[in-house]
mmCIF file of C-alpha atoms in Angstrom:
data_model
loop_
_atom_site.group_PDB
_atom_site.id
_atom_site.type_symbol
_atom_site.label_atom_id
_atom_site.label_comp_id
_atom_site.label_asym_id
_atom_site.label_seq_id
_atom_site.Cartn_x
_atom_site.Cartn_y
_atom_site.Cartn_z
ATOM 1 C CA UNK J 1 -1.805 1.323 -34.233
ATOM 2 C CA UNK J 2 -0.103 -1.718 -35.785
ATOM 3 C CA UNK J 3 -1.328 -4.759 -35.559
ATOM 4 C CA UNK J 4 -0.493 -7.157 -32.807
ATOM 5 C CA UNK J 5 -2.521 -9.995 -33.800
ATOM 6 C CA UNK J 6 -1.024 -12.829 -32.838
ATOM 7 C CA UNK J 7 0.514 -11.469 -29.513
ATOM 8 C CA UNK J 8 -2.898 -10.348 -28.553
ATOM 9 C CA UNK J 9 -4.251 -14.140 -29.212
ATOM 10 C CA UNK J 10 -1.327 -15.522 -26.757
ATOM 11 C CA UNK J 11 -1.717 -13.017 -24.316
ATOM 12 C CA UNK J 12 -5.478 -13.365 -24.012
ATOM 13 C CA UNK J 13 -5.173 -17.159 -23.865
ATOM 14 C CA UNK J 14 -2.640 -17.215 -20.895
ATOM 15 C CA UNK J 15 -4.429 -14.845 -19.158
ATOM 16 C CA UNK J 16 -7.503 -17.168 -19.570
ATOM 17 C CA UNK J 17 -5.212 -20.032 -17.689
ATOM 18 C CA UNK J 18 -4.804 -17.416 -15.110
ATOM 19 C CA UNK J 19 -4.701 -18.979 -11.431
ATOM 20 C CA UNK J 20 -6.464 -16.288 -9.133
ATOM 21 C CA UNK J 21 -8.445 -17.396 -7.099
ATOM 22 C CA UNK J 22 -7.532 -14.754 -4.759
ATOM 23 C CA UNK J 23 -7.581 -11.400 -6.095
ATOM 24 C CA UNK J 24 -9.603 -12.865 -9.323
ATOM 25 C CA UNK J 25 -7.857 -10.631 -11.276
ATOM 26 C CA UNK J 26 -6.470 -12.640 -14.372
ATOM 27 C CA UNK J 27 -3.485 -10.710 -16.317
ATOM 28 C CA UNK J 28 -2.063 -12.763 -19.196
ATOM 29 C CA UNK J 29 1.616 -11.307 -21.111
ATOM 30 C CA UNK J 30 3.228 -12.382 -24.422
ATOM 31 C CA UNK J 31 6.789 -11.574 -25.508
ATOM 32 C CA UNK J 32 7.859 -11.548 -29.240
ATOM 33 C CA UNK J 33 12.238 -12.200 -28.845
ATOM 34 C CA UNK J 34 14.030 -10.822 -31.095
ATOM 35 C CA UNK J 35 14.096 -13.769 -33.407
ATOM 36 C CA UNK J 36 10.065 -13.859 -34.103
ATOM 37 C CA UNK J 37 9.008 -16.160 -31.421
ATOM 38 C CA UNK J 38 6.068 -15.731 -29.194
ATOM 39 C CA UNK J 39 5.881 -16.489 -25.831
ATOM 40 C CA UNK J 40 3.408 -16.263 -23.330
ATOM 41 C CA UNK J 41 2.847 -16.370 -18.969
ATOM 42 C CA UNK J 42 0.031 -15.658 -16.792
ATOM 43 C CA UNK J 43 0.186 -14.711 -13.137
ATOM 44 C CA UNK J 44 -0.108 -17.735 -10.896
ATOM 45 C CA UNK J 45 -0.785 -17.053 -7.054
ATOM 46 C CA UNK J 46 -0.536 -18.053 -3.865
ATOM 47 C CA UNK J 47 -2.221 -18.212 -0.169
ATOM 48 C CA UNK J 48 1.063 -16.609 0.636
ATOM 49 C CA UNK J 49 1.051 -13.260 -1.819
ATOM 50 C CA UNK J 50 4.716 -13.185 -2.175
ATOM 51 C CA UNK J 51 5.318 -15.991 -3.045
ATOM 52 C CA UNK J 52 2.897 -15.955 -6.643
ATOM 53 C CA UNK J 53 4.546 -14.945 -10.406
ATOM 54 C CA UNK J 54 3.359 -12.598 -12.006
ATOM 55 C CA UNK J 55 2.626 -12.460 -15.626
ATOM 56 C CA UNK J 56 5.190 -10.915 -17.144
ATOM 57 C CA UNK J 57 7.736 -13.293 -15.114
ATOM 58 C CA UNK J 58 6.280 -16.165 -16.831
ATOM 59 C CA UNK J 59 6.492 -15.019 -20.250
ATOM 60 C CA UNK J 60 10.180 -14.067 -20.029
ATOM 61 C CA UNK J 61 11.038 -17.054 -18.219
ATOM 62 C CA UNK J 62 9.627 -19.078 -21.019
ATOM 63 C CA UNK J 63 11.543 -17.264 -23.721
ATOM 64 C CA UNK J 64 14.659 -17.530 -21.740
ATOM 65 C CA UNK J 65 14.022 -21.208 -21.405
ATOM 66 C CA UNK J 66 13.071 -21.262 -25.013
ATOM 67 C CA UNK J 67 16.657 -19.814 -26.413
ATOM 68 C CA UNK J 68 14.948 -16.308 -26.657
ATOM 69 C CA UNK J 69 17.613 -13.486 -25.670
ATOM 70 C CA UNK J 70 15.925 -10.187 -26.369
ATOM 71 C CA UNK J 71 12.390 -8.505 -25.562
ATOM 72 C CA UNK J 72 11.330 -7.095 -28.680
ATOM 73 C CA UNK J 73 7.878 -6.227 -27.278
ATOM 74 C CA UNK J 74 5.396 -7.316 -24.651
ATOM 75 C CA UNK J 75 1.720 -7.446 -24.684
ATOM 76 C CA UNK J 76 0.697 -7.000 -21.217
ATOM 77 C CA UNK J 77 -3.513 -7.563 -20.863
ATOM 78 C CA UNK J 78 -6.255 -7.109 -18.176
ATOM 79 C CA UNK J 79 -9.748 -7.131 -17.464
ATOM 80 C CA UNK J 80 -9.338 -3.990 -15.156
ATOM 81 C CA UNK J 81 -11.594 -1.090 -15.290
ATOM 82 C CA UNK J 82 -8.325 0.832 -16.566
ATOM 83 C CA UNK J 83 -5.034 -0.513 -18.243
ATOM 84 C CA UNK J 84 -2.394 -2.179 -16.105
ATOM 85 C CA UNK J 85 0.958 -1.706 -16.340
ATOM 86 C CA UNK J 86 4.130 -4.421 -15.172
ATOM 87 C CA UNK J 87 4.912 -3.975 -11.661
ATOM 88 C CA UNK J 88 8.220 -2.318 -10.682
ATOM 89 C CA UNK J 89 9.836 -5.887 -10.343
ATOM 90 C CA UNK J 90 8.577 -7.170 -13.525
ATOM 91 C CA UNK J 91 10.083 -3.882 -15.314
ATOM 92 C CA UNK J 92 13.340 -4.276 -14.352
ATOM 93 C CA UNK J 93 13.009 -7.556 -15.673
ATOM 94 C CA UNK J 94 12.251 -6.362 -18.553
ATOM 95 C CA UNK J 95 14.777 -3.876 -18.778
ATOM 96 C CA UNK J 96 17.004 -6.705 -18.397
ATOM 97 C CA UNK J 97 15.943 -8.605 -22.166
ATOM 98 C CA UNK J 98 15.389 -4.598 -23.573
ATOM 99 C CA UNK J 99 16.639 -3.796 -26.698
ATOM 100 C CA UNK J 100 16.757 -0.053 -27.144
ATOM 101 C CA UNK J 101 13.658 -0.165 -29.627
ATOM 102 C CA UNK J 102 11.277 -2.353 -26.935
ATOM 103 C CA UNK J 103 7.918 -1.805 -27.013
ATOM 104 C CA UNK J 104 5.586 -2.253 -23.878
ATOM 105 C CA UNK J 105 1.735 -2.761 -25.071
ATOM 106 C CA UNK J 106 -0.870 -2.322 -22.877
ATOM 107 C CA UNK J 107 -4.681 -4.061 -23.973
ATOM 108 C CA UNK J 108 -8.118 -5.169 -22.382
ATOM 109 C CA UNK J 109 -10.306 -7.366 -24.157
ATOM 110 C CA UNK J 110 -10.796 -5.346 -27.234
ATOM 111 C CA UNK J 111 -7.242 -4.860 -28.224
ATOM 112 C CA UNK J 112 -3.933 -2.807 -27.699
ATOM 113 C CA UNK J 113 -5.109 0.614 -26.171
ATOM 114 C CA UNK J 114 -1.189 2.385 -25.379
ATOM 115 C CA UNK J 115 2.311 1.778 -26.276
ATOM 116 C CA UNK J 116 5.366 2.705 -24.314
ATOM 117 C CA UNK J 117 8.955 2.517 -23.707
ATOM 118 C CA UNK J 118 10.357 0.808 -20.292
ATOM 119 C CA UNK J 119 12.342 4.253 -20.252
ATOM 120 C CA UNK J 120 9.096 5.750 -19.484
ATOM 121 C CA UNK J 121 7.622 3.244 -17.165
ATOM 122 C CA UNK J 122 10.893 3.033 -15.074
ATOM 123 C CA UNK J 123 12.507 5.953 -15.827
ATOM 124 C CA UNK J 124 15.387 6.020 -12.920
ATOM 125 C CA UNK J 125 16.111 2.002 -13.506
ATOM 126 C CA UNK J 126 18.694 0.143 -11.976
ATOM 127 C CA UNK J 127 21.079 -0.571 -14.445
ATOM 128 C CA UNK J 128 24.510 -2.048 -14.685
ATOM 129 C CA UNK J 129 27.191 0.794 -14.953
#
């Protein structure tokens, strides 16, 4: 598996600035754009459980908000007893920065354990016509 050093290290930090304090389930995400730059989001909830952000949200808003235009991969990570995947919501946000070549990592604490495609995690997207 390559290495995903540095994505891993920004990944694991935000999910260490995690805000759960009702589920207690910290899940941290990093985005490389498509011009080299890392950005990162962890999921921040809420009393009211709709109303939280998820990981993935954060790290895409950040890139957006730092000139980023393209997902060239995301490092999504957990402390769950198996890997987690982005919610349906957060892959069609995703899908949204894709380029065709995007790659979505999945890791616990010891590293990047799968790689896949949003094609394959959201195979019937919604998608502009």
């Amino acid at each position: 598996m390559k290495n995903y050093h540095q994505l891993f290290n920004f990944a694991s930090e935000a999910q260490n600035k995690a805000y759960a304090p009702y589920s207690h389930f910290k899940v941290g995400a990093a985005v490389e754009s498509d011009n080299g730059q890392i950005f990162a989001g962890c999921n921040v909830e809420n009393i009211s459980y709709p109303c939280g952000t998820c990981a993935e949200a954060g790290a895409i808003a950040a890139m957006v908000c730092g000139g980023g235009t393209k997902i060239r991969r995301i490092l999504v990570i957990s402390d769950g007893a198996t890997l987690i995947t982005p919610c349906g919501a957060c892959l069609q946000r995703i899908l949204e920065f894709s380029l065709p070549e995007t790659e979505i990592l999945l890791a616990d604490r010891e590293g990047v354990k799968k790689t896949m495609s949003v094609n394959e995690l959201l195979p019937n997207a919604f998608k502009e016509f």
